[in-house]
Amino acid sequence: MKLFKNVQKIAVLDINHGAHIISKKLKENGYDAVAVAVYGKASEELKISISKKYNIKVTDDESVVYDSDIVISPIHLSPENKYKKIATENKKKIITHHEAVAKILETDENIKKIEKIKNKKVIEVTGTLGKTSTVFLYAQIASYEMEVLTNTTRGIEIWRFGFPQTVSKKTSISPSHIPEVLDKVFKSGLDPDVFVFEISLGLTGLADLNIITSLLPEYKIAGNTLGSTDAKLKFIDFIKNEITEQKRYKNKNEITIIADEEQKKYIEQKIQDTKQDEKQNKKQNKKQNKKRFRIVTFDKNPNNYKEIPDNCKEIISNCKENNLNDLSCYNIFPLKSNCEENEKGNEKENGSGNILVVNLPDDSFSIDLQNDFALKSYEIAFAAAITAAFETGIGKEHIIKSIEKFCGIPGRMKEINEKGIIILDNSGSGVNKTSCLYGIEYICNKYCNNDKYCKSNKYHYNDKYCNNDKYCKSNKYRYNDKYCNNDKYFNSNEYRYNDKYSNGDKYYNNNKYRNNNNEIDYEKTVFLIIGEEEENVCEGFSPENVSEVVEKTKSVFKNHYIIYVGKRFENIKNKETDKRIDKKIDKKIDKKTNVNFEKTMKKALKNAKSKAKKGDIILSFVKCFR
């Protein structure tokens, strides 16, 4: 079956985002496809290397676009890019990488991938926030019943019984890499039951289950000419048009989309727009596509929950601050049970600090959560992954088992204790200003119990580390002996934090360490590692956003060191002293400016660890691929 009618020559734009992979697949299907380097930065050595490896032509010659019958471009490429501009001015048909990949996988006769995946579950995940975490959680849950293959920013992994095994670390979440991922999987002899793909800026329309974790915050791409929401929802056009005429969808009349209830309106509007297009096609006697969309939502509105499980009702009624604002659901939402006292004035024993409530039409239950990750950073992932698990028939017992043992994901608000040094690892491709500011808030609330950040804040975690029986004597996942006032462990453990977290005046209940400027006079040091390893890691981490996070850190912590990462921050100035960073002395922090620079996240982390002492805190906020 031919992918395109009356087409032979194809120009595939942007080797930075997989044009060479698409070109290779098109060549295997009999087309004259050429990969085009569109940014003018690719060296001859690089082009020759790619050409030899993939057995295709790689060029930056504009004539390839002039001579093409069709042009395939990444959705984010600016219309002002000269190659795309040539295609537009010469009225070439332009389709996206997402659409091209779906066509390739539907009709790839060379390796017959469609025969291998047609009876499998295929799930695609996109969104502004929470993509990797959603895939991770879903795979962990589903792998107790099925073998799950995932492709995320973590790499290609095969999941069995709740644990992943790395197949390949060299991968990408751009849609163009999906055919290459499948090549690697099938060549390795794996035969998973479920394929889950994290995809940037939209979906291909190929999947049985399409998960949109978030559409907000909205941002502009393609030279500020296209909104990110429009890009993510463009797959609906693919489905309603020619893709669904291919064989995978022959007997599939319903397409399922999982999305946030608050953002459902955008999806419904897009579907409505396609219906208007259908009416126009009907007038022109064009063939109609009768696919139907089913939208399943998770709801984050705290006022929309139906019922609280019996074992949680007392928590809500007795707690002074029950924190329902953390709601994240398909009636799935977290509650904090770390209330200081109930209405009777008695401390309530109730296990760990956080509980996840799962409320279904015919059932409701709660799950105890671990305490070593930032809860708010995972609220979307919990809701989306559990919703997907129920939609794919996973049993309740495996959902509970997986969520109970979940301890966070490295690079996504994962808290680590290394010999008494607290590290908040939030370095990865998904880092943004919002997550960094929340990370600062999280650390303040958890480790610096002062009025400004803890007493009135809904995210405070004070009871976890205090001398409080309710967190030390009842919970099966407790961390009591390490932090609580227990002679057996507390007075002998080399990593004990008795003075810092126990019921002593030195740090915890005494404001003398908080100065008049509301800075935290925390005698230990907070190291902030921030920046980007490369500008092309997703949408990058702009100097303006980095500056906001840095200023927030300075305003909160009196004793701070800033370590910048990335070329764009090499010559950044410290506003207090207006002193330029000196590359020659960047191996040691300048004591006057408290500023340093490193080229990579790993080097910056090593630098900070070499200077940090027991009780210090390291905030790792670097945009990078892990």
XYZ file of C-alpha atoms in Angstrom:
626
model
C 0.000 0.000 0.000
C 1.363 3.409 -0.981
C 1.759 6.089 1.673
C 1.176 8.969 -0.739
C -0.635 9.121 -4.070
C 1.190 10.614 -7.051
C 4.302 11.316 -4.965
C 7.868 10.178 -5.555
C 10.277 12.891 -4.354
C 10.068 13.888 -0.680
C 12.075 16.463 1.281
C 12.163 15.745 5.003
C 13.214 18.790 7.039
C 15.322 18.998 10.213
C 17.909 16.305 10.977
C 18.057 17.647 14.555
C 14.600 16.156 15.079
C 14.816 12.916 13.138
C 14.432 13.793 9.458
C 17.018 11.105 8.678
C 14.923 8.387 10.356
C 11.786 9.332 8.425
C 13.812 9.524 5.205
C 15.199 6.045 5.764
C 11.713 4.597 6.258
C 10.368 6.380 3.210
C 13.260 5.038 1.138
C 12.457 1.516 2.351
C 8.933 2.087 1.044
C 10.192 3.047 -2.406
C 10.321 6.840 -2.235
C 13.132 9.185 -3.220
C 13.466 10.838 0.198
C 16.162 13.305 1.243
C 16.901 14.542 4.785
C 17.514 18.290 4.948
C 19.652 20.143 7.511
C 17.643 23.339 7.971
C 19.584 25.450 10.486
C 22.823 26.014 8.575
C 24.926 24.623 11.413
C 25.451 20.992 10.377
C 29.064 20.240 9.454
C 29.963 18.221 6.377
C 31.345 15.528 8.661
C 27.990 15.211 10.434
C 26.023 15.048 7.195
C 28.343 12.394 5.768
C 28.166 10.388 9.007
C 24.357 10.368 9.047
C 24.229 9.589 5.344
C 26.441 6.509 5.738
C 24.705 5.229 8.873
C 21.165 5.499 7.484
C 21.972 4.942 3.792
C 20.206 8.126 2.724
C 21.069 11.477 1.214
C 21.601 14.342 3.687
C 21.952 17.883 2.380
C 21.336 21.568 2.970
C 20.782 22.217 -0.738
C 17.604 24.287 -1.287
C 16.971 22.677 -4.672
C 15.790 19.504 -2.917
C 12.745 21.407 -1.646
C 12.066 22.990 -5.052
C 12.159 19.554 -6.716
C 10.050 17.711 -4.126
C 6.461 16.536 -4.551
C 5.778 16.832 -0.819
C 7.607 18.311 2.186
C 7.618 16.806 5.693
C 8.395 19.306 8.444
C 8.478 19.202 12.261
C 5.468 21.006 13.674
C 7.604 23.510 15.583
C 9.630 24.731 12.585
C 9.116 28.427 11.893
C 7.424 29.376 8.605
C 10.256 31.881 8.238
C 12.822 29.095 8.008
C 14.070 29.413 4.430
C 13.392 25.776 3.497
C 9.839 25.837 4.808
C 9.320 29.237 3.227
C 10.371 27.859 -0.165
C 7.885 24.997 0.262
C 5.068 27.393 1.146
C 5.796 29.884 -1.634
C 5.947 27.069 -4.193
C 2.655 25.615 -2.923
C 4.158 22.291 -1.894
C 2.002 20.064 0.269
C 3.445 20.153 3.791
C 2.685 17.551 6.460
C 4.126 17.179 9.952
C 6.567 14.595 11.298
C 3.730 13.285 13.507
C 1.492 12.572 10.526
C 4.305 11.098 8.446
C 5.250 8.658 11.215
C 1.669 7.446 11.555
C 1.533 6.820 7.800
C 4.840 4.939 7.900
C 3.749 2.693 10.754
C 0.417 1.986 9.044
C 1.974 0.851 5.789
C 5.581 -0.128 6.445
C 5.750 -3.239 4.271
C 9.484 -3.803 4.708
C 9.519 -4.887 8.341
C 5.726 -5.264 8.652
C 5.582 -3.486 12.006
C 1.853 -3.160 11.700
C 1.519 -6.949 11.779
C 3.481 -7.000 15.037
C 1.607 -4.238 16.812
C -1.918 -4.497 15.416
C -3.057 -6.807 18.226
C -1.154 -4.914 20.915
C -2.217 -1.966 23.002
C -0.606 1.254 21.794
C -0.657 4.289 24.080
C 0.695 7.742 23.285
C 1.247 10.461 25.883
C 1.747 14.171 25.262
C 1.300 17.364 27.255
C 3.075 20.382 28.669
C 3.627 18.784 32.104
C 3.823 15.296 33.564
C 4.462 13.181 30.448
C 7.385 11.077 31.693
C 5.923 10.670 35.187
C 2.596 9.494 33.742
C 4.283 6.901 31.520
C 6.478 5.738 34.406
C 3.538 5.290 36.786
C 1.313 3.606 34.204
C 4.076 1.181 33.196
C 4.825 0.331 36.809
C 1.138 -0.432 37.446
C 0.368 -2.281 34.192
C 3.534 -4.382 34.230
C 2.092 -6.579 36.996
C -0.351 -7.938 34.420
C 1.356 -7.244 31.079
C 4.800 -6.724 29.614
C 5.108 -2.996 28.899
C 7.531 -1.252 26.533
C 8.050 2.468 27.137
C 9.936 5.163 25.265
C 10.471 8.340 27.291
C 13.200 10.837 28.102
C 14.567 8.031 30.328
C 15.198 5.912 27.217
C 13.621 2.667 25.986
C 12.609 0.396 28.865
C 10.853 -2.949 29.193
C 8.736 -3.294 32.345
C 7.951 -6.537 34.168
C 6.326 -6.893 37.612
C 6.803 -3.243 38.536
C 10.462 -2.901 37.530
C 12.089 -1.489 34.371
C 15.013 -2.857 32.403
C 16.839 -0.515 30.044
C 16.808 -1.549 26.391
C 18.516 1.588 25.082
C 19.395 4.983 26.527
C 19.957 6.525 23.110
C 16.515 7.651 22.055
C 14.284 10.694 21.730
C 10.636 11.601 22.310
C 10.286 13.387 18.979
C 7.714 11.472 16.870
C 10.240 10.735 14.150
C 12.092 8.342 16.448
C 9.168 5.942 16.980
C 10.014 3.756 13.930
C 13.616 3.491 15.153
C 12.414 2.554 18.643
C 10.325 -0.264 17.187
C 13.298 -1.442 15.122
C 15.420 -1.730 18.262
C 12.672 -3.507 20.181
C 11.945 -6.132 17.540
C 15.628 -6.730 16.773
C 16.221 -7.407 20.470
C 13.610 -10.165 20.368
C 11.194 -8.459 22.754
C 7.467 -9.005 22.342
C 5.667 -6.634 24.754
C 1.901 -6.560 25.230
C 1.730 -2.760 25.469
C 3.685 0.007 23.747
C 3.697 3.393 25.502
C 5.284 6.362 23.731
C 5.969 9.752 25.272
C 5.779 12.243 22.393
C 6.639 15.918 22.236
C 4.180 18.479 20.859
C 1.325 16.196 19.971
C 0.306 12.655 19.030
C 0.457 10.675 15.797
C -3.160 9.445 15.821
C -1.970 5.825 15.715
C -2.680 4.883 19.347
C -5.618 3.052 20.900
C -5.385 5.320 23.943
C -4.331 8.976 23.627
C -3.322 10.683 26.881
C -3.020 14.459 27.106
C -1.566 15.195 30.539
C -1.871 18.973 30.257
C -2.392 21.718 27.704
C -1.472 24.583 30.001
C 0.578 26.669 30.342
C 0.166 27.592 26.690
C 3.258 28.716 24.786
C 4.092 29.651 21.209
C 6.119 27.583 18.749
C 6.980 27.794 15.049
C 8.330 31.332 15.303
C 5.403 32.438 17.495
C 2.880 31.514 14.789
C 1.336 28.418 16.389
C 0.050 27.766 19.899
C 1.226 24.658 21.747
C -2.393 23.560 22.337
C -3.173 23.645 18.615
C -0.053 21.571 17.974
C -0.938 18.959 20.594
C -4.501 18.571 19.270
C -3.590 18.389 15.594
C -3.704 14.585 15.789
C -7.513 14.875 15.762
C -7.243 16.202 12.208
C -5.038 13.226 11.277
C -7.577 10.764 12.645
C -10.534 12.437 10.961
C -8.747 12.527 7.616
C -6.801 9.917 5.696
C -4.793 8.110 8.408
C -7.809 6.276 9.770
C -8.500 4.811 6.335
C -5.460 2.585 6.808
C -5.769 -0.993 8.027
C -5.131 -0.553 11.754
C -8.328 1.456 12.072
C -10.485 -0.644 9.725
C -12.446 -2.149 12.630
C -11.948 0.666 15.098
C -14.723 3.210 15.229
C -13.972 4.784 18.601
C -10.870 6.741 19.603
C -10.289 7.223 23.350
C -8.696 10.392 24.723
C -7.755 10.825 28.397
C -7.396 14.440 29.506
C -7.763 16.904 32.352
C -11.414 17.829 32.965
C -10.484 21.527 33.063
C -9.024 21.282 29.561
C -11.739 19.106 28.046
C -13.305 22.158 26.391
C -10.283 22.631 24.113
C -10.537 19.055 22.875
C -14.282 19.285 22.343
C -13.816 22.497 20.383
C -11.214 20.842 18.164
C -13.528 17.916 17.501
C -16.343 20.354 16.711
C -14.072 22.134 14.242
C -13.403 18.845 12.439
C -17.164 18.276 12.195
C -17.479 21.603 10.408
C -14.770 20.423 8.010
C -16.761 17.204 7.452
C -19.836 19.202 6.455
C -17.731 21.102 3.951
C -16.319 17.829 2.584
C -19.814 16.426 2.257
C -20.848 19.364 0.109
C -17.854 18.628 -2.105
C -18.781 14.904 -2.240
C -15.584 13.871 -0.471
C -15.395 10.526 1.358
C -16.490 10.864 4.989
C -14.695 9.443 8.019
C -17.100 8.219 10.710
C -14.706 7.838 13.628
C -16.106 8.713 17.041
C -14.183 10.235 19.945
C -14.627 9.144 23.541
C -13.188 11.552 26.120
C -12.329 10.270 29.606
C -11.276 12.938 32.100
C -9.545 13.277 35.443
C -10.680 16.216 37.540
C -8.548 18.531 39.698
C -11.450 20.604 41.025
C -11.737 19.998 44.801
C -15.480 20.647 44.717
C -16.231 17.848 42.271
C -15.399 14.757 44.311
C -18.296 12.371 44.766
C -17.529 10.478 47.918
C -14.658 10.047 50.354
C -13.799 6.475 51.414
C -14.869 5.652 54.985
C -11.302 5.334 56.209
C -10.599 8.936 55.094
C -13.740 10.652 56.392
C -12.436 11.030 59.917
C -9.247 12.619 58.607
C -11.223 15.286 56.799
C -13.691 15.995 59.588
C -11.062 16.117 62.344
C -8.226 17.955 60.615
C -7.943 21.689 60.955
C -6.344 21.864 57.522
C -7.389 19.007 55.245
C -5.888 20.536 52.104
C -8.448 19.505 49.492
C -6.865 22.030 47.124
C -4.431 19.285 46.144
C -7.269 17.523 44.297
C -6.181 15.696 41.164
C -8.704 13.328 39.754
C -10.955 11.160 37.747
C -11.962 11.416 41.353
C -8.373 10.674 42.303
C -6.842 13.141 44.702
C -4.262 13.428 47.489
C -5.094 14.339 51.066
C -2.689 15.310 53.807
C -3.290 13.599 57.125
C -0.476 15.377 58.946
C -2.855 17.574 60.939
C -1.569 18.818 64.237
C -4.655 17.780 66.168
C -8.298 16.922 65.759
C -11.243 18.879 67.043
C -11.019 17.135 70.423
C -7.471 18.323 70.812
C -5.968 14.858 70.536
C -3.287 13.804 68.090
C -4.578 11.388 65.504
C -2.552 8.368 64.548
C -2.876 7.848 60.836
C 0.277 6.534 59.247
C 2.145 8.500 56.602
C 1.705 12.170 55.797
C -0.075 11.746 52.464
C -2.970 9.670 51.156
C -4.279 9.243 47.613
C -8.057 8.882 47.373
C -9.387 6.973 44.364
C -13.097 7.457 43.772
C -14.778 5.476 40.983
C -18.440 5.195 39.978
C -18.769 1.839 41.741
C -15.890 1.858 44.225
C -13.725 4.114 46.373
C -10.545 3.462 48.295
C -7.400 5.186 49.529
C -3.681 4.504 49.113
C -0.886 5.414 51.548
C 1.863 7.428 49.845
C 5.579 7.522 50.498
C 7.095 10.780 51.729
C 10.305 11.254 49.726
C 8.970 13.187 46.743
C 7.125 16.462 46.185
C 3.451 15.481 46.069
C 2.149 18.379 43.985
C 4.611 17.613 41.185
C 2.965 14.217 40.669
C -0.745 15.056 41.000
C -1.316 15.020 37.223
C 0.682 11.811 36.777
C -1.214 9.997 39.542
C -4.572 10.924 38.033
C -3.665 10.306 34.381
C -1.816 7.017 35.001
C -4.483 5.529 37.269
C -7.220 6.592 34.850
C -5.307 4.897 32.013
C -4.823 1.791 34.160
C -8.547 1.416 34.745
C -9.238 2.117 31.058
C -6.904 -0.719 30.047
C -8.375 -3.171 32.544
C -5.665 -3.256 35.213
C -6.789 -4.668 38.549
C -7.259 -2.504 41.627
C -4.772 -4.552 43.675
C -1.935 -3.779 41.270
C -2.761 -0.077 41.251
C -2.579 -0.005 45.051
C 0.649 -2.027 45.168
C 2.403 0.244 42.668
C 1.313 3.553 44.173
C 2.155 2.456 47.727
C 5.780 1.774 46.806
C 6.239 4.752 44.452
C 9.098 6.948 45.715
C 9.406 9.520 42.948
C 11.443 9.594 39.739
C 15.036 10.858 39.481
C 15.002 14.302 37.886
C 11.365 14.914 38.796
C 11.200 16.332 42.305
C 12.971 13.285 43.730
C 14.456 13.850 47.178
C 17.745 12.131 48.014
C 19.774 12.025 51.232
C 23.497 11.509 50.597
C 25.456 11.297 53.836
C 23.341 13.983 55.428
C 23.247 16.289 52.390
C 19.697 16.805 51.086
C 19.450 16.832 47.269
C 16.252 17.796 45.470
C 16.770 16.319 42.011
C 14.635 18.216 39.515
C 17.016 18.140 36.554
C 15.650 16.803 33.290
C 13.997 17.738 30.026
C 10.774 18.767 31.766
C 12.270 21.431 34.035
C 10.569 24.836 33.949
C 10.189 27.924 36.103
C 7.017 26.697 37.785
C 8.511 23.396 38.935
C 11.631 25.147 40.231
C 9.661 27.690 42.266
C 7.585 24.875 43.687
C 10.812 23.042 44.553
C 11.985 26.037 46.584
C 8.613 26.186 48.323
C 8.758 22.452 49.026
C 12.200 22.701 50.634
C 11.186 25.720 52.708
C 8.084 24.000 53.993
C 9.829 20.741 54.759
C 13.110 21.866 56.268
C 12.723 25.484 57.353
C 9.685 25.756 59.587
C 9.254 29.519 59.695
C 6.033 31.542 59.647
C 6.482 32.900 56.164
C 6.665 29.550 54.371
C 5.314 26.884 56.679
C 2.698 27.838 59.247
C 0.109 29.069 56.753
C 1.148 27.035 53.742
C -0.917 24.117 52.526
C 2.189 22.136 51.576
C 3.971 22.161 54.941
C 5.498 18.899 56.048
C 6.459 19.829 59.589
C 4.963 16.845 61.389
C 6.912 14.337 59.356
C 10.172 15.089 61.121
C 8.926 16.299 64.499
C 8.788 14.360 67.713
C 5.237 13.223 66.989
C 3.993 9.721 67.693
C 1.382 9.688 64.967
C 4.066 9.401 62.282
C 6.331 7.048 64.143
C 4.286 4.231 65.598
C 1.555 3.260 63.181
C 2.598 3.435 59.554
C 3.772 0.385 57.673
C 5.869 2.545 55.345
C 7.138 4.726 58.160
C 10.502 6.437 58.245
C 10.163 6.865 61.970
C 13.377 5.453 63.368
C 15.583 7.609 61.198
C 14.027 10.934 62.089
C 12.122 10.503 65.323
C 13.221 10.562 68.929
C 13.889 6.856 69.195
C 16.955 5.755 71.155
C 17.495 2.608 69.174
C 18.151 4.451 65.918
C 18.152 8.112 66.653
C 21.151 8.472 68.944
C 23.327 6.051 67.040
C 22.641 6.800 63.416
C 25.395 8.602 61.541
C 22.835 10.459 59.456
C 20.585 11.517 62.322
C 18.962 14.929 62.256
C 17.916 15.139 65.859
C 18.730 18.789 66.466
C 17.360 19.911 63.123
C 14.081 18.051 63.044
C 13.293 16.955 66.573
C 11.447 18.951 69.151
C 14.347 21.251 70.017
C 14.525 25.020 69.982
C 17.719 25.346 68.033
C 16.160 25.125 64.562
C 12.570 24.131 64.756
C 10.384 26.194 67.061
C 12.554 29.244 67.477
C 12.433 32.249 65.192
C 15.751 33.735 66.230
C 17.222 32.242 63.055
C 14.836 34.225 60.887
C 16.000 37.779 60.162
C 14.026 40.999 59.703
C 14.024 40.619 55.920
C 12.148 37.308 56.180
C 15.201 35.504 54.837
C 15.884 32.166 56.431
C 18.953 32.511 58.649
C 19.568 28.832 58.124
C 23.137 28.276 59.274
C 23.636 25.610 56.618
C 24.040 26.410 52.923
C 21.562 26.034 50.069
C 23.253 25.332 46.711
C 21.194 26.171 43.613
C 22.308 24.442 40.400
C 20.382 25.954 37.506
C 20.499 26.416 33.728
C 20.507 24.235 30.630
C 23.035 21.890 29.071
C 21.868 22.779 25.556
C 19.413 25.358 24.232
C 17.649 22.712 22.127
C 16.555 20.579 25.101
C 12.813 20.813 24.466
C 11.951 24.531 24.624
C 15.059 25.393 26.644
C 15.264 27.295 29.929
C 15.254 31.011 29.160
C 17.598 33.411 31.024
C 14.517 35.384 32.105
C 12.958 32.349 33.807
C 16.268 31.268 35.304
C 16.726 34.780 36.702
C 13.342 34.593 38.460
C 14.267 31.319 40.156
C 17.674 32.685 41.184
C 16.178 35.845 42.669
C 13.622 33.776 44.554
C 16.402 31.641 46.019
C 18.356 34.705 47.075
C 15.306 36.266 48.677
C 14.516 33.132 50.678
C 17.866 31.695 51.795
C 20.475 33.913 53.408
C 23.308 31.407 52.895
C 23.172 30.499 49.226
C 25.500 29.569 46.372
C 24.414 29.730 42.741
C 25.983 27.405 40.166
C 24.943 28.188 36.598
C 25.036 25.555 33.844
C 25.141 26.190 30.094
C 26.687 28.542 27.558
C 23.917 31.130 27.790
C 24.763 31.661 31.470
C 28.544 31.679 31.224
C 28.820 35.453 31.467
C 25.822 36.154 33.647
C 26.338 38.896 36.248
C 25.642 38.820 39.937
C 23.249 41.715 40.567
C 24.559 42.418 44.063
C 28.172 43.011 43.057
C 27.931 43.358 39.259
C 30.982 41.116 39.031
C 31.408 38.987 35.917
C 32.053 35.292 36.388
C 35.662 34.402 35.695
C 35.966 31.108 33.802
C 39.553 30.682 35.012
C 38.472 30.363 38.631
C 35.194 28.553 38.053
C 36.405 25.488 39.943
C 36.005 27.361 43.189
C 33.015 29.398 44.270
C 33.797 33.074 44.520
C 33.201 33.875 48.191
C 32.307 37.464 47.376
C 29.672 36.762 44.754
C 28.519 33.251 45.745
C 28.392 32.407 42.027
C 29.964 29.647 39.969
C 29.698 28.197 36.460
C 29.937 24.650 35.067
C 29.310 23.246 31.603
C 27.171 20.259 32.627
C 24.749 19.263 35.348
C 26.971 16.383 36.476
C 29.987 18.660 36.913
C 27.894 21.219 38.773
C 26.493 18.541 41.094
C 29.978 17.187 41.746
C 31.161 20.736 42.492
C 28.319 21.348 44.936
C 28.779 17.998 46.681
C 32.485 18.676 47.149
C 31.671 21.881 49.042
C 28.464 20.871 50.826
C 28.488 19.715 54.415
C 26.105 17.648 56.464
C 22.764 19.456 56.687
C 23.319 21.496 53.500
C 20.721 21.414 50.725
C 21.374 21.110 46.985
C 18.660 22.160 44.538
C 19.373 20.669 41.106
C 17.286 22.517 38.479
C 18.974 21.942 35.099
C 17.272 21.508 31.732
C 18.964 18.444 30.262
C 18.460 14.975 28.844
C 19.053 12.278 31.468
